[in-house]
Coordinates of C-alpha atoms in Angstrom, one line a residue:
X1 CA -56.5 -20.9 8.8
X2 CA -54.9 -21.6 12.8
X3 CA -52.0 -19.8 14.0
X4 CA -49.4 -22.7 13.1
X5 CA -49.9 -22.2 9.3
X6 CA -50.0 -18.1 9.5
X7 CA -46.3 -18.7 11.5
X8 CA -43.6 -18.5 8.3
X9 CA -45.6 -15.5 6.8
X10 CA -45.6 -13.5 10.4
X11 CA -42.3 -14.6 10.7
X12 CA -40.9 -13.4 6.7
X13 CA -42.6 -10.1 7.4
X14 CA -40.7 -9.7 10.5
X15 CA -37.3 -10.2 8.5
X16 CA -37.8 -7.7 5.8
X17 CA -39.2 -5.3 7.6
X18 CA -35.6 -5.3 10.3
X19 CA -34.0 -5.6 6.3
X20 CA -35.5 -2.2 5.5
X21 CA -34.9 -0.7 8.5
X22 CA -31.2 -1.7 7.9
X23 CA -31.3 0.1 4.6
X24 CA -32.8 3.0 5.7
X25 CA -30.7 3.8 9.3
X26 CA -27.3 3.0 6.7
X27 CA -28.9 6.0 3.9
X28 CA -29.5 7.6 6.7
X29 CA -25.7 7.7 7.7
X30 CA -24.4 8.1 4.1
X31 CA -26.3 11.2 3.7
X32 CA -25.4 13.2 6.2
X33 CA -22.0 12.1 6.6
X34 CA -23.1 14.0 3.0
X35 CA -23.6 16.4 4.2
X36 CA -20.5 16.8 6.5
X37 CA -18.6 17.9 3.7
X38 CA -17.0 21.5 3.1
X39 CA -14.3 22.7 0.5
X40 CA -10.9 21.1 1.5
X41 CA -12.0 18.7 3.0
X42 CA -10.6 14.8 2.1
X43 CA -12.8 12.1 0.8
X44 CA -12.9 8.8 -1.0
X45 CA -15.6 8.2 -4.6
X46 CA -16.6 4.5 -4.1
X47 CA -14.3 4.0 -6.7
X48 CA -11.7 4.0 -4.8
X49 CA -10.3 8.0 -5.6
X50 CA -9.2 9.9 -2.8
X51 CA -10.0 14.2 -3.5
X52 CA -9.8 17.5 -1.9
X53 CA -13.2 18.6 -1.7
X54 CA -13.8 22.6 -3.7
X55 CA -17.0 23.3 -4.4
X56 CA -20.4 21.9 -3.2
X57 CA -23.3 21.9 -5.7
X58 CA -27.0 20.4 -5.2
X59 CA -26.2 17.6 -6.6
X60 CA -22.6 17.9 -7.7
X61 CA -19.1 18.3 -5.8
X62 CA -16.4 19.7 -7.5
X63 CA -13.4 17.2 -6.3
X64 CA -9.5 18.3 -6.6
X65 CA -8.1 15.0 -8.3
X66 CA -4.3 16.2 -8.5
X67 CA -2.8 19.5 -8.2
X68 CA -5.0 21.6 -10.8
X69 CA -6.4 18.7 -11.6
X70 CA -11.0 19.0 -11.2
X71 CA -13.5 16.6 -11.8
X72 CA -17.3 17.4 -11.1
X73 CA -18.7 14.0 -9.5
X74 CA -22.4 13.0 -7.9
X75 CA -22.5 13.3 -4.2
X76 CA -23.8 9.6 -4.5
X77 CA -20.5 9.3 -5.7
X78 CA -19.0 9.9 -2.6
X79 CA -18.3 7.1 -0.3
X80 CA -16.6 8.3 3.0
X81 CA -16.0 11.8 3.9
X82 CA -11.8 11.9 5.6
X83 CA -10.6 13.4 8.6
X84 CA -7.4 15.5 8.3
X85 CA -5.3 13.2 9.4
X86 CA -6.5 9.9 8.2
X87 CA -6.6 11.7 4.6
X88 CA -2.8 12.9 4.7
X89 CA -1.5 9.3 6.2
X90 CA -3.3 7.7 3.1
X91 CA -2.4 10.3 -0.1
X92 CA 1.0 11.5 1.1
X93 CA 1.9 9.0 3.5
X94 CA 2.3 10.7 6.3
X95 CA 2.3 9.1 9.4
X96 CA 2.9 11.7 12.2
X97 CA 6.2 9.5 13.5
X98 CA 9.6 9.8 11.7
X99 CA 11.1 6.1 11.5
X100 CA 15.2 5.8 12.7
X101 CA 15.8 4.4 9.4
X102 CA 19.3 4.8 8.4
X103 CA 20.6 6.5 5.8
X104 CA 20.1 6.0 2.4
X105 CA 22.9 7.5 -0.1
X106 CA 22.7 9.1 -3.3
X107 CA 25.7 6.9 -4.9
X108 CA 27.0 3.5 -4.5
X109 CA 30.6 5.2 -3.7
X110 CA 30.1 5.2 0.5
X111 CA 29.1 1.5 -0.5
X112 CA 32.2 0.9 -2.3
X113 CA 34.1 2.9 1.1
X114 CA 32.7 0.8 3.5
X115 CA 34.2 -2.3 1.7
X116 CA 37.4 -1.4 0.5
X117 CA 38.4 -0.4 4.7
X118 CA 36.7 -3.6 5.8
X119 CA 39.5 -5.3 2.8
X120 CA 42.3 -3.3 4.5
X121 CA 41.3 -4.2 8.0
X122 CA 41.4 -8.3 7.2
X123 CA 43.8 -10.2 8.6
X124 CA 46.4 -11.5 6.5
X125 CA 46.1 -15.7 7.8
X126 CA 43.4 -15.7 5.3
X127 CA 43.5 -17.9 2.8
X128 CA 44.7 -16.3 -1.3
X129 CA 42.2 -17.9 -3.6
X130 CA 43.2 -15.8 -6.1
X131 CA 46.1 -16.6 -9.2
X132 CA 48.7 -19.1 -8.8
X133 CA 52.5 -18.0 -8.1
X134 CA 55.7 -18.6 -9.9
X135 CA 56.2 -21.1 -6.9
X136 CA 53.0 -22.9 -7.0
X137 CA 54.5 -23.3 -11.7
X138 CA 57.8 -24.7 -10.2
X139 CA 56.4 -27.6 -8.6
X140 CA 53.9 -28.2 -11.0
X141 CA 54.6 -31.4 -13.6
X142 CA 57.1 -30.9 -16.1
X143 CA 55.7 -33.4 -18.5
X144 CA 52.8 -30.9 -19.6
X145 CA 49.8 -33.0 -18.5
X146 CA 47.8 -32.0 -15.8
X147 CA 47.1 -34.1 -12.3
X148 CA 45.0 -37.4 -13.4
X149 CA 46.2 -37.4 -17.0
X150 CA 47.8 -40.7 -18.7
X151 CA 49.6 -41.9 -21.1
X152 CA 45.8 -43.8 -21.8
X153 CA 44.0 -44.1 -25.7

C-alpha cells in the first residue's frame, strides 16, 4: 500500500481525535463549573429554569425554584452557574441603573386634568364642529328639504 491510499484514513483518524479531545475539554469545563456551586448561588438548568442552590449532594442538588418551593435535580442538569449580578439581572430584573422614566399615575385623574387644562387654554378662534346654533337653523330652507333634494320622482 502506498502513502497516497493511507492518507484519507490518517486524516479521518486525526479529525476524530481532535473532536473527541474538544468534547473532553467541554466535559471537564462543565464538571469544574458544577464544582463551583455552593448554597446560595444562582444557576440555570439545561431546561432553562433559573433557581438558587440550597443543598448539594453527591449526585443531586436541591434547588429553590420560588420562595418556599424546592426541587431535587441531578448535578448534570445544571447548565450554568451564574454570578450574583447576572442572576439578579435575569430573575429580578435588576439592571443596576435607575432609568429616568416618567412616573405612571395610579389612576386616570391626572390624565383628564391635563386634557381639561389644555381645553381651557385653547384659543377662541378655533372652529366649533359641535351642534348648530339657532341662527344656523333660521338660515336653513323653509320647504323642509335638505340642500340638494328636489321634487323629482
